[in-house]
XYZ file of C-alpha atoms in Angstrom:
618
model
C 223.348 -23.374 -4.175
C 223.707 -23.847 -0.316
C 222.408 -27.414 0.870
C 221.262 -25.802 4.407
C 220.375 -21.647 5.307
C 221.359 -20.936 8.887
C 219.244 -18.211 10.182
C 220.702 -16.513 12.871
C 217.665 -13.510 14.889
C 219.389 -10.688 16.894
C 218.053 -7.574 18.400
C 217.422 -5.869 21.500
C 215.424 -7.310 24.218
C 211.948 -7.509 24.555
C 211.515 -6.774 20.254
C 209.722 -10.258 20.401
C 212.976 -12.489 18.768
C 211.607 -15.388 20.962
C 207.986 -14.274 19.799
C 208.475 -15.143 15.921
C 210.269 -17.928 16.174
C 207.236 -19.569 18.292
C 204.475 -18.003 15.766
C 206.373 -19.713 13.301
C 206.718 -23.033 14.890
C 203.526 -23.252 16.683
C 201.091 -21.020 14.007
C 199.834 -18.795 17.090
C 201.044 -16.345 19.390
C 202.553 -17.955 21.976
C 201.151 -17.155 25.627
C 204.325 -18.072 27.343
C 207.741 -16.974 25.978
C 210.941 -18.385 27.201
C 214.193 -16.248 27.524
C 215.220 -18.079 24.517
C 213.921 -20.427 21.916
C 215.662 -23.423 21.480
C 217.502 -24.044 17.786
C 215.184 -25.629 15.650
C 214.782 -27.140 11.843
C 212.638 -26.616 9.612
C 212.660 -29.848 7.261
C 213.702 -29.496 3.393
C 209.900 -30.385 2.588
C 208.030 -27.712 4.277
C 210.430 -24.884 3.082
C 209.524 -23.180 -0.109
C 213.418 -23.877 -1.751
C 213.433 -27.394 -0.735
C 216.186 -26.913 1.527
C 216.478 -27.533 5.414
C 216.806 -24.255 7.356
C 217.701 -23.995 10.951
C 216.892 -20.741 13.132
C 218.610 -19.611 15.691
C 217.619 -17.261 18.692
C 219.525 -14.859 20.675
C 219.311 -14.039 24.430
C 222.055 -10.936 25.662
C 221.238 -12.697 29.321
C 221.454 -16.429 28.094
C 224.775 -16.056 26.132
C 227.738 -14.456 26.511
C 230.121 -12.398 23.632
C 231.938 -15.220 22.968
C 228.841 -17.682 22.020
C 227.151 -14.378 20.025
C 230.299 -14.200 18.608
C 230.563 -17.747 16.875
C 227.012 -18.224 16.327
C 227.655 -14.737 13.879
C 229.993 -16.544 12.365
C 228.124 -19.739 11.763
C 224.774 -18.138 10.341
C 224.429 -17.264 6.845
C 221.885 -14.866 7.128
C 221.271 -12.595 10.282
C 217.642 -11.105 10.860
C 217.941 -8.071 13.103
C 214.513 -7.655 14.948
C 213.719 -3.771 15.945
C 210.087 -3.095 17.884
C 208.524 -0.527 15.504
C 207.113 1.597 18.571
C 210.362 2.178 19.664
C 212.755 3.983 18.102
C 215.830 3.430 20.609
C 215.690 -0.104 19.347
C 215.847 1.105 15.713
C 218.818 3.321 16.072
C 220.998 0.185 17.221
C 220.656 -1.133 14.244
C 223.281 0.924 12.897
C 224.863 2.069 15.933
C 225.261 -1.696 17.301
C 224.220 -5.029 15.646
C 225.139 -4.423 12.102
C 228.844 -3.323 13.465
C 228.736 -5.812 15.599
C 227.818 -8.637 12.431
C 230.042 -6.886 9.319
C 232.068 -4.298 11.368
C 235.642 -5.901 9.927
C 234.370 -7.718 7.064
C 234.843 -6.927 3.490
C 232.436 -5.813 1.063
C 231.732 -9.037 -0.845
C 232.204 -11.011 2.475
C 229.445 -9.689 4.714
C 226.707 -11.412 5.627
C 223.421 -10.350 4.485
C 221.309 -9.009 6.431
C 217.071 -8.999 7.157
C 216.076 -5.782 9.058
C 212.398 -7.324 10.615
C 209.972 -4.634 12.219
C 208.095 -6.548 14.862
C 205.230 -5.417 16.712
C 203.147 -3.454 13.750
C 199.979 -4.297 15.402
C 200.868 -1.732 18.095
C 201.484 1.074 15.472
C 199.121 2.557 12.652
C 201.758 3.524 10.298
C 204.718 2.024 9.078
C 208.485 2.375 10.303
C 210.303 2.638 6.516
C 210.507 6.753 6.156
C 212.871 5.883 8.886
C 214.442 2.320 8.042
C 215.064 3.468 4.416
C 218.030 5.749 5.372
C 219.867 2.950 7.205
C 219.079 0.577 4.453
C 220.735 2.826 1.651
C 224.039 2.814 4.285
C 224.267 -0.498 4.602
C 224.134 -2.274 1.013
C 224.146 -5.409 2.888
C 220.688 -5.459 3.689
C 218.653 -7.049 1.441
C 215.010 -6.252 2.389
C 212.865 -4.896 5.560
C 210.094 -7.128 6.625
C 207.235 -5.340 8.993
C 205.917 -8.251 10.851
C 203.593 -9.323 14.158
C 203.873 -11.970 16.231
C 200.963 -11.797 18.082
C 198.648 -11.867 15.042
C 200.927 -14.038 12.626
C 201.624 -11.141 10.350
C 204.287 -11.739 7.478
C 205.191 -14.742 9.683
C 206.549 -16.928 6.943
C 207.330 -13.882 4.677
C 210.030 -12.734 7.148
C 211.675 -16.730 7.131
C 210.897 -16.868 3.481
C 213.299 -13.757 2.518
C 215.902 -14.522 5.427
C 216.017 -18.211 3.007
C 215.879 -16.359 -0.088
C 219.185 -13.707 0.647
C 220.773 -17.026 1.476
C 220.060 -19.072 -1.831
C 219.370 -15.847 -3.655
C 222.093 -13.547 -2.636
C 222.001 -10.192 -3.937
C 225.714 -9.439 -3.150
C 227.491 -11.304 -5.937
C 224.405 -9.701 -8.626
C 224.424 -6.093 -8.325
C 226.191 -3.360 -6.276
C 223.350 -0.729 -5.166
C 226.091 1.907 -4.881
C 226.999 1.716 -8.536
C 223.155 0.704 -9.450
C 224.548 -1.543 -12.495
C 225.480 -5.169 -12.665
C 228.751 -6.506 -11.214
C 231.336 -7.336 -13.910
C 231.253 -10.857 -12.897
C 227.474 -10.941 -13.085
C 227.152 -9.400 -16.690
C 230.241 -11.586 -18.286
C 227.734 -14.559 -17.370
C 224.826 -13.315 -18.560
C 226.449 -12.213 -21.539
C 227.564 -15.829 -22.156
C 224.095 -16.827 -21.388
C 223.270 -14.262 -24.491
C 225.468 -15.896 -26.649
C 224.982 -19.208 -26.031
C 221.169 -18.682 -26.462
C 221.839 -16.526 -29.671
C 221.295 -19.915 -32.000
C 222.112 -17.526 -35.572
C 224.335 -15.492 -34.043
C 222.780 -12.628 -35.092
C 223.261 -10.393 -31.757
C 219.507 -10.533 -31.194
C 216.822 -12.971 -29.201
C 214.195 -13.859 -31.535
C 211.091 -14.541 -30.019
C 211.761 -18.274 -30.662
C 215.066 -18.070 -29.159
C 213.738 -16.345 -26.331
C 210.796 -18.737 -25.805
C 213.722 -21.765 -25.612
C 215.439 -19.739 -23.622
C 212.683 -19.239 -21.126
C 211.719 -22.955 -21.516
C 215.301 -24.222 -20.866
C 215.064 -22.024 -17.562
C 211.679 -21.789 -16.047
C 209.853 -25.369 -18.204
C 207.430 -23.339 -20.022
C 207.219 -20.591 -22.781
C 206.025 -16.674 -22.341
C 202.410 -16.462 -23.849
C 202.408 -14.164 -26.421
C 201.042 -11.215 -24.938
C 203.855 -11.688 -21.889
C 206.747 -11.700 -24.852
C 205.530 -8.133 -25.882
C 205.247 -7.087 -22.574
C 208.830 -7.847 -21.991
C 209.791 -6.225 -25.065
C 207.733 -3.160 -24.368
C 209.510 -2.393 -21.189
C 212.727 -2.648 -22.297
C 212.137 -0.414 -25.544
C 210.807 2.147 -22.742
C 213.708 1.903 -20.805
C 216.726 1.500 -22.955
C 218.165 3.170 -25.759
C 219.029 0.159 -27.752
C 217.580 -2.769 -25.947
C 214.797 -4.296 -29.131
C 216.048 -4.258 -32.133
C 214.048 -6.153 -34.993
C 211.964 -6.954 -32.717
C 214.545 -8.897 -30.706
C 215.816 -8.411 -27.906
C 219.921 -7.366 -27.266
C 222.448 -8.144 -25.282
C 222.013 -4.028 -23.815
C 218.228 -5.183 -23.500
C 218.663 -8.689 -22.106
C 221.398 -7.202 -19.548
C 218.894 -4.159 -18.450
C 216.014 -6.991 -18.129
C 217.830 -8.908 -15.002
C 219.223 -5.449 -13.924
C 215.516 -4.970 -13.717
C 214.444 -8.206 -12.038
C 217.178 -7.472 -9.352
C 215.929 -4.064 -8.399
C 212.506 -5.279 -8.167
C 213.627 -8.151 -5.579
C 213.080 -10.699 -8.390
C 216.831 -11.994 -8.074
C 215.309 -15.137 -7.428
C 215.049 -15.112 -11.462
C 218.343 -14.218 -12.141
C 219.597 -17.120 -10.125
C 217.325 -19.573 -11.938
C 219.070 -18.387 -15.010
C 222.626 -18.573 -13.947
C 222.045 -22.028 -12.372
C 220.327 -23.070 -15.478
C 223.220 -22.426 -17.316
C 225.661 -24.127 -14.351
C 226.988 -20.917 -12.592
C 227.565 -21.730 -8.319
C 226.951 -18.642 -5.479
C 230.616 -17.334 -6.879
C 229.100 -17.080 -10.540
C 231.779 -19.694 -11.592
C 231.023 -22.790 -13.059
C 230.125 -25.528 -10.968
C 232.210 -28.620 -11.549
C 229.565 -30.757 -11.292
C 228.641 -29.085 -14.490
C 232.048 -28.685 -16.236
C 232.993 -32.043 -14.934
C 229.661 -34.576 -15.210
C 230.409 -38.221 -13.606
C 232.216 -39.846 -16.438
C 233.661 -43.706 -15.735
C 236.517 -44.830 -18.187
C 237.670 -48.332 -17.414
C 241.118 -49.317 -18.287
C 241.226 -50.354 -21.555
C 238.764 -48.312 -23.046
C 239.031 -45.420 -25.075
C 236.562 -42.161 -25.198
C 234.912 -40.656 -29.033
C 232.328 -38.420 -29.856
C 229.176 -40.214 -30.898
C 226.892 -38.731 -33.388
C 225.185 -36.336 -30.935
C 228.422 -34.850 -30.407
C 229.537 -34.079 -33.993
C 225.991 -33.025 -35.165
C 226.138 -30.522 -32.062
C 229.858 -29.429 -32.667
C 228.635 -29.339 -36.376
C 225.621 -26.750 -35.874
C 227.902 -24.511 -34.088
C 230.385 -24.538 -36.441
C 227.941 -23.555 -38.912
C 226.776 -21.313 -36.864
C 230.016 -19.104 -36.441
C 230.721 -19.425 -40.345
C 229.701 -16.065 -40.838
C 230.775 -15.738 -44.173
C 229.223 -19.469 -44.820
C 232.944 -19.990 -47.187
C 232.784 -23.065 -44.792
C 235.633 -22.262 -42.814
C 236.483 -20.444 -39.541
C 239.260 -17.717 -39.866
C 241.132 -16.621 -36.668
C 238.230 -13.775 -36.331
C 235.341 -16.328 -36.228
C 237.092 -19.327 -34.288
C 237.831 -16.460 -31.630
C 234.011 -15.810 -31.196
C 233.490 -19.240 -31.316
C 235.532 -19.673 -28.396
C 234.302 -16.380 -26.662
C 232.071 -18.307 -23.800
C 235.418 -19.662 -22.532
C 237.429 -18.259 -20.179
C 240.485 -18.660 -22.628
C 241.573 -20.181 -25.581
C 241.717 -23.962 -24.992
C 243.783 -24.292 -28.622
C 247.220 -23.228 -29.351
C 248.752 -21.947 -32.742
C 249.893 -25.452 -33.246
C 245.993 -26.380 -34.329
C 247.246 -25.308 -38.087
C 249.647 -28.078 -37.724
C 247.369 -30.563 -36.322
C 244.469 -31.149 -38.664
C 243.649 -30.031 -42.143
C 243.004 -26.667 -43.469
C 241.454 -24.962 -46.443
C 243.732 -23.812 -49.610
C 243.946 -20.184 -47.946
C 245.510 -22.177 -44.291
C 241.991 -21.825 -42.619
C 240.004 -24.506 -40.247
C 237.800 -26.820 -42.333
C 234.818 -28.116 -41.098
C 236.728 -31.214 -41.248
C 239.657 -30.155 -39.238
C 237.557 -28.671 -36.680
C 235.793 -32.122 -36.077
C 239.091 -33.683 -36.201
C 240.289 -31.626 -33.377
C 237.411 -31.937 -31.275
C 238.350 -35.974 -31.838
C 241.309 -35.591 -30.861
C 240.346 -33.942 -27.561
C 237.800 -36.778 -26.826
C 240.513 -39.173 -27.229
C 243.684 -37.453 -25.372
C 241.407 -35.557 -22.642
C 238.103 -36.280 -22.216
C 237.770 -34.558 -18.901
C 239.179 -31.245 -20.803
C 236.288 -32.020 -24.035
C 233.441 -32.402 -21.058
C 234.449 -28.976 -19.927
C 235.132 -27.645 -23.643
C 231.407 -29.014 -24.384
C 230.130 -27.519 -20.513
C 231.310 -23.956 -21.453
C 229.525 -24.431 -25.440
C 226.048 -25.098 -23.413
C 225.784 -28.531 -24.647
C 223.143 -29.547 -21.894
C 221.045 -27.112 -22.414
C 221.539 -25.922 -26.292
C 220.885 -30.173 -26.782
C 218.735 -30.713 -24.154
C 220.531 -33.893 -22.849
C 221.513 -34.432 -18.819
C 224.898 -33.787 -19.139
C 227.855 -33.216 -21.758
C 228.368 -36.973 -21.450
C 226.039 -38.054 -23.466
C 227.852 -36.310 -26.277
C 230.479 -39.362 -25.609
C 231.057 -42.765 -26.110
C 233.328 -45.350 -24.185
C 234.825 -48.070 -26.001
C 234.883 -51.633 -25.529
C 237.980 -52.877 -23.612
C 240.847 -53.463 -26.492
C 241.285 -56.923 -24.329
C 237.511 -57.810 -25.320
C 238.551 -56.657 -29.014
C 241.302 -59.262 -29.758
C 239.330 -61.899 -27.914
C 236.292 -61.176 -30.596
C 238.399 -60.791 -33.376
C 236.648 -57.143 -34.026
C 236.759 -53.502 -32.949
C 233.633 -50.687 -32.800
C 236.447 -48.386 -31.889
C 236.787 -45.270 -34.793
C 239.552 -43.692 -33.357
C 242.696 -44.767 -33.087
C 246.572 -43.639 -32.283
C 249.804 -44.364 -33.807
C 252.875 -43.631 -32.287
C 255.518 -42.726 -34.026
C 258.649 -43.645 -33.319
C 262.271 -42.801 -35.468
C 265.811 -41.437 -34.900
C 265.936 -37.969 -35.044
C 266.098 -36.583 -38.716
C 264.430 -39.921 -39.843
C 261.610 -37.562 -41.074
C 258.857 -37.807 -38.419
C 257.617 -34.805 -38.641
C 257.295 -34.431 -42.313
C 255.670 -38.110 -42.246
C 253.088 -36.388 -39.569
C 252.557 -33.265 -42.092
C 251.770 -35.279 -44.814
C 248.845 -36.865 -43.214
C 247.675 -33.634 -43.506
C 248.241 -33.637 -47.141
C 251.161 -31.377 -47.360
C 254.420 -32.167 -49.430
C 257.635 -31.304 -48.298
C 257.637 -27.709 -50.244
C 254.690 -26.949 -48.855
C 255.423 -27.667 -45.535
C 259.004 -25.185 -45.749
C 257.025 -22.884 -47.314
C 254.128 -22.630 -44.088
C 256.253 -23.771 -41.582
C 254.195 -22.462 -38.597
C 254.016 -23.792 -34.907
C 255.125 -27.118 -34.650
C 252.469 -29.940 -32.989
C 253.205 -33.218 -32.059
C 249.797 -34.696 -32.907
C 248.187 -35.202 -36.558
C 244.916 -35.913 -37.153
C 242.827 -36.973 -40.549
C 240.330 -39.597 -41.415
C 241.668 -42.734 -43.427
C 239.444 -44.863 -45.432
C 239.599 -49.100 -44.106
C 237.346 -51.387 -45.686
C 234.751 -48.540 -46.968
C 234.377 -47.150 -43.521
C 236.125 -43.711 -42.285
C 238.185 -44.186 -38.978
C 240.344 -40.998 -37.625
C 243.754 -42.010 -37.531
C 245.667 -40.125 -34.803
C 249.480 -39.734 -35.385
C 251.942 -38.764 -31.968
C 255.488 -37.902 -32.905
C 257.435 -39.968 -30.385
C 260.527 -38.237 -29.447
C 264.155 -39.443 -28.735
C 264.559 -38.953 -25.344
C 261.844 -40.899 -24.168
C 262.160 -43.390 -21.494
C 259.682 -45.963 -22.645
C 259.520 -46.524 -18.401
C 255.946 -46.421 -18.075
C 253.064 -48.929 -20.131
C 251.394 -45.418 -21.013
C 255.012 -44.640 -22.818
C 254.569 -47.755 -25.360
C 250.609 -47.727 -25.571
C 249.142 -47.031 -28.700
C 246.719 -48.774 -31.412
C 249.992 -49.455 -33.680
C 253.078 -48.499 -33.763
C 255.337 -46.796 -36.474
C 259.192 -47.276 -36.987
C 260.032 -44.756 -39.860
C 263.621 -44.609 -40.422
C 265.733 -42.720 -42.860
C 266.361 -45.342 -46.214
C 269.836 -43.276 -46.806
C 271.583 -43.522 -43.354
C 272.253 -46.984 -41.940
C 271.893 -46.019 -38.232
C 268.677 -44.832 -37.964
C 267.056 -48.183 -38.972
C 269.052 -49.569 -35.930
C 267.833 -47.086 -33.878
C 263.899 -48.289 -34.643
C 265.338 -52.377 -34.500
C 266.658 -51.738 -31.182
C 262.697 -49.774 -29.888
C 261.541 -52.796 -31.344
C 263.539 -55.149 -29.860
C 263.039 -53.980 -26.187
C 259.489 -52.212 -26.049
C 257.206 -53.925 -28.477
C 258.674 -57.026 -30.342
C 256.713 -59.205 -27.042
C 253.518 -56.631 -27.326
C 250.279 -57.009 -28.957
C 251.068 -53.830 -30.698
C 250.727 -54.313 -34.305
C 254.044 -52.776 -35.918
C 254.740 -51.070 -39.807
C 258.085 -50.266 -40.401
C 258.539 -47.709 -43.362
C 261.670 -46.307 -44.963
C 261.714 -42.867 -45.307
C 263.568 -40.228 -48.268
C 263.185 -43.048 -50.514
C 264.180 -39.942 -53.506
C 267.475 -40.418 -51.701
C 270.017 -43.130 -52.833
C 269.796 -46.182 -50.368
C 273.215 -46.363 -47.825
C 274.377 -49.463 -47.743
C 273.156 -51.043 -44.119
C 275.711 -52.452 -41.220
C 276.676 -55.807 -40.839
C 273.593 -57.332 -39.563
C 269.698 -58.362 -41.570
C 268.706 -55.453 -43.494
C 265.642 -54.086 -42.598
C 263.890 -56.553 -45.257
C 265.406 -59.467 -43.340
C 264.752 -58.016 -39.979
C 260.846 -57.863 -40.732
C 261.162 -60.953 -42.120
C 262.477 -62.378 -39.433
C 260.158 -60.591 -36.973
C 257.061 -61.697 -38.897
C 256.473 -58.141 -40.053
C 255.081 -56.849 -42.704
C 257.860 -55.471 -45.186
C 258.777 -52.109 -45.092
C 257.011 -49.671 -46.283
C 258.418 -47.049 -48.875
C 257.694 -43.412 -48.177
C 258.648 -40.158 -49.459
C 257.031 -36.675 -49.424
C 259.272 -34.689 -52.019
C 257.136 -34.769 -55.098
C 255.130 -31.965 -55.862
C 251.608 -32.886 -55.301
C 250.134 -34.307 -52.172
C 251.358 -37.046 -50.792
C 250.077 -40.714 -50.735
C 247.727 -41.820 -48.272
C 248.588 -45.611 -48.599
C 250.740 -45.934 -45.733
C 248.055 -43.974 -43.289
C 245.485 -46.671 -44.432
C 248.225 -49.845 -43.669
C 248.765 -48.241 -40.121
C 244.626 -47.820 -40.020
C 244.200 -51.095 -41.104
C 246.661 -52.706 -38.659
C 245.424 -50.708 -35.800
C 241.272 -51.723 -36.954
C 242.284 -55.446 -36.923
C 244.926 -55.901 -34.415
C 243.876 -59.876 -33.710
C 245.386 -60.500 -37.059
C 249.510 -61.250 -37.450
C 251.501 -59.865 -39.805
C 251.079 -62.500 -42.565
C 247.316 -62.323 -42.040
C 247.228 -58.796 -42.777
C 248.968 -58.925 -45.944
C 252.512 -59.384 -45.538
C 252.318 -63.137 -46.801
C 251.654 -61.897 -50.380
C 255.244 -60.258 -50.410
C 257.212 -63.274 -48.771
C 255.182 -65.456 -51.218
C 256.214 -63.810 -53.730
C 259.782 -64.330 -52.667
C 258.859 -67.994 -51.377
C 257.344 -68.488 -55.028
C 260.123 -66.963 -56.857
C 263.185 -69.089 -55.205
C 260.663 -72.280 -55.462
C 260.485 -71.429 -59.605
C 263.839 -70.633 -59.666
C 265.319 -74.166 -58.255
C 262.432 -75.965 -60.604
C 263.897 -74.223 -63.606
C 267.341 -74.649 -62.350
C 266.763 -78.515 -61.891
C 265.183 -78.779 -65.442
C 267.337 -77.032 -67.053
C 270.161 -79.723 -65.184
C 268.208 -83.138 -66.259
C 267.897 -81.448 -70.037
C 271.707 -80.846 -69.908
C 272.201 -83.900 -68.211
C 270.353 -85.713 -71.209
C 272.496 -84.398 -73.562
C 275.283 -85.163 -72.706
């Protein structure tokens, strides 16, 4: 909505321009007119829409064509004043002024226009039988105010409508030619209909329509009022009530109605309700709420955001088999303006036994955007009606910003519940099937549903008896590593291939340069281990090279079997990324070179027992 109306009064002279202006300012006729009235402003407070409005006169012997000429252009509403006792000065409303305001100007880009009949109190009768005919040529005049300035008649009524076609344009609601909606006008109120549609049953209930009427205008319809509604729509439409509810034919007709009746006013309450600007796009103040995320920090959903996300789901389940198929995730995503996720969402998160999205999966996603994107899940959750369906300020409240991971080592502890893993291999080390797996998919059945490839796997991992989402990103080999954001991650993940020699070197060396001197806690894990080891280069085997590197051991993976895979590797890399202020031997690796510390220790005792006994006997 406009923060200021500019209201611009043109007409012939002697129609009483001057005139009005003073009755407004001054509440009485004045007895002295100038040849113009000085600009004036009428403070934000005083105005009925709580915004400042400035009105501006017009004197054909004060100004020249130039000056008329930009002031046209600076108004956003022009009132052209015609002396009802005079027809002359009627007529050049078509023949002159409205030319002169619209002449070249396109259809959606004219200014709107107030035709004002001064002088009634010289005239019994009314001017419309002839005003009507220019006002059905010109569809941008929105209304005809009969006024007097010499006995204060529809004073404020004239200002109050010049505001209202500012902040309450017709134009972008309705074409008069066509009598109908325009198409951009319907496709919002049809999302408004959908959004307000809590069982998605195609019909307003009368509770859904009293929320809906709450959300907008703060209070319910009484009873009585909610039939009335209803009863003028059944009269009107074909198939606007149905089981008593209202449709989207009936809800559509209903602002149609409002329009025609000069109510637009209500319309607009509606479509800024729901965050639509003058253009009937989104605002993105709405998409786009102030959202601060310091460096360091990382952005989740909170409760209020999965128990929302949750409801909707539940809500597009038609078939309740507690999945979305393609059908139902596309009318779940029908109050966007496209399809924010890609074919690759199969490969991303979990699905059901028939390769639909889970409950779970879908959550997982939505984590996943709150973590890569948050300014892409505020719009996501702007478009879904999250402020009003939850009745919360702003999507961002759906959110929660983490602690700085600084502050987290420091304390020895993490709130955080989501965190990422890069991982990082030589190409063919298996990467991708070590990403599919997280999903719970063995190597046949990932050949057998091969699908669009993603980068990103997401699934919840169980550490210490509390579920964290564990985010995998498939690192690939020709990246840089030039930027911080290139190495960043929770912890990182060397998989190389247990049966060729140089891809281990290939992870040593992305060690070696990028992370051995970061915080990062690191898990190496050997990959194909159905395949026969390769005997390594010269050099520490990859045993030795964690050893050396105060690593945990490597980790043995493999994916071939039959069933699903293990998830004991996704809950190390979990673990390591929930308590990255421990080291290497604190977090378990200690109990393996102990072993081997343990082991050589028995082995020299026995060794040296065995010697003294020999020793003995001889």
């Amino acid at each position: 909505m406009k923060r200021d109306v500019r209201i611009l009064l043109l007409g012939d002279a002697q129609v009483g321009k001057t005139s009005l202006i003073m009755a407004l300012v001054g509440e009485e006729f004045p007895e002295e007119v100038p040849p113009r009235a000085e600009e004036i402003t009428i403070p934000a407070d005083v105005t009925p829409e709580k915004v400042p409005t400035h009105i501006v006169d017009y004197s054909e012997s004060e100004q020249t064509e130039d000056e008329l000429q930009e002031e046209i252009s600076k108004a956003n509403v022009v009132c052209v004043v015609y002396d009802v006792t005079k027809e002359a000065t009627i007529e050049k409303i078509r023949t002159k002024w409205i030319p002169m305001v619209n002449g070249g100007a396109e259809k959606g880009a004219r200014i709107p226009i107030i035709l004002v009949g001064n002088k009634s109190d010289l005239q019994m009768g009314s001017s419309m039988d002839v005003i009507l005919p220019i006002m059905n040529q010109f569809s941008e005049i929105e209304t005809c105010v009969e006024c007097s300035a010499k006995n204060l008649k529809n004073i404020s009524e004239l200002f109050y409508y010049a505001q209202k076609a500012v902040l309450h344009p017709t134009a972008p609601l309705y074409d008069p030619e066509e009598k109908q909606l325009k198409p951009a006008c319907a496709r919002a109120l049809t999302r408004i209909f959908s959004l307000s549609d809590q069982d998605n049953n195609h019909i307003l209930s009368d509770d859904e329509l009293n929320y809906f009427q709450k959300s907008c205008f703060g209070n319910p319809l009484a009873p009585q009022a909610l039939e009335d509604v209803k009863m003028v729509v059944w009269k009107n439409t074909t198939d606007g009530v149905q089981d008593n509810g209202l449709t989207l034919n009936g809800f559509l007709f209903l602002n149609t109605l409002f329009i025609q009746r000069g109510r637009h006013e209500t319309t607009w309450t509606i479509l800024r309700r729901f965050g639509y600007d003058d253009e009937l796009e989104l605002t993105d103040d709405y998409l786009h709420p102030q959202f601060r995320l310091a460096p360091g920090c990382s952005t989740e959903l909170n409760h209020l955001g999965y128990q929302f996300l949750q409801r909707l789901f539940e809500k597009h389940d038609k078939d309740q088999d507690g999945a979305l198929s393609p059908t139902e995730l596309q009318n779940f995503f029908s109050v966007f303006p496209c399809m924010p996720w890609g074919p690759e969402l199969y490969n991303t998160v979990c699905t059901t036994d028939k390769g639909l999205l889970s409950l779970h999966g879908f959550l997982c996603q939505w984590t996943l955007m709150a973590y890569l994107d948050v300014r892409h899940c505020l719009a996501c959750l702007g478009y879904l009606g999250y402020p009003i369906l939850s009745e919360q300020d702003s999507q961002t409240q759906a959110l929660t910003v983490t602690r700085e991971k600084r502050i987290d080592l420091e304390k020895g502890q993490t709130q955080r519940n989501v965190f990422l893993c890069k991982v990082l291999g030589a190409r063919g080390a298996g990467k991708s099937a070590f990403l599919q797996a997280f999903l719970g998919r063995s190597l046949v059945a990932q050949r057998e549903n091969r699908g669009e490839p993603s980068l990103y796997a997401i699934n919840t991992v169980q550490v210490n008896g509390q579920e964290k989402y564990l985010i995998l990103y498939e690192v690939g080999t020709d990246t840089t590593f030039l930027k911080p954001s290139d190495t960043a991650c929770d912890v990182a993940c060397f998989i190389y291939d247990l049966s060729e020699p140089r891809s281990f070197s290939y992870c040593a060396s992305i060690y070696k340069q990028h992370y051995m001197d970061s915080q990062i806690p690191c898990v190496f894990v050997a990959s194909k281990t159905d395949l026969p080891e390769a005997s390594h280069q010269p050099g520490l085997s990859p045993t030795e090279f964690c050893y050396k590197h105060c690593l945990p051991p490597p980790f043995l993976f493999s994916c071939h079997g039959q069933g699903p895979p293990s998830t004991a590797v996704y809950t190390k890399l979990a673990t390591a990324a929930t308590f990255p202020h421990l080291n290497a031997v604190e977090l378990g690796a200690v109990s393996f070179w102990l072993r081997v510390a343990l082991g050589a220790a028995v082995t020299a005792l026995v060794g040296f027992t065995l010697y003294r006994v020999l020793g003995k006997n001889k």
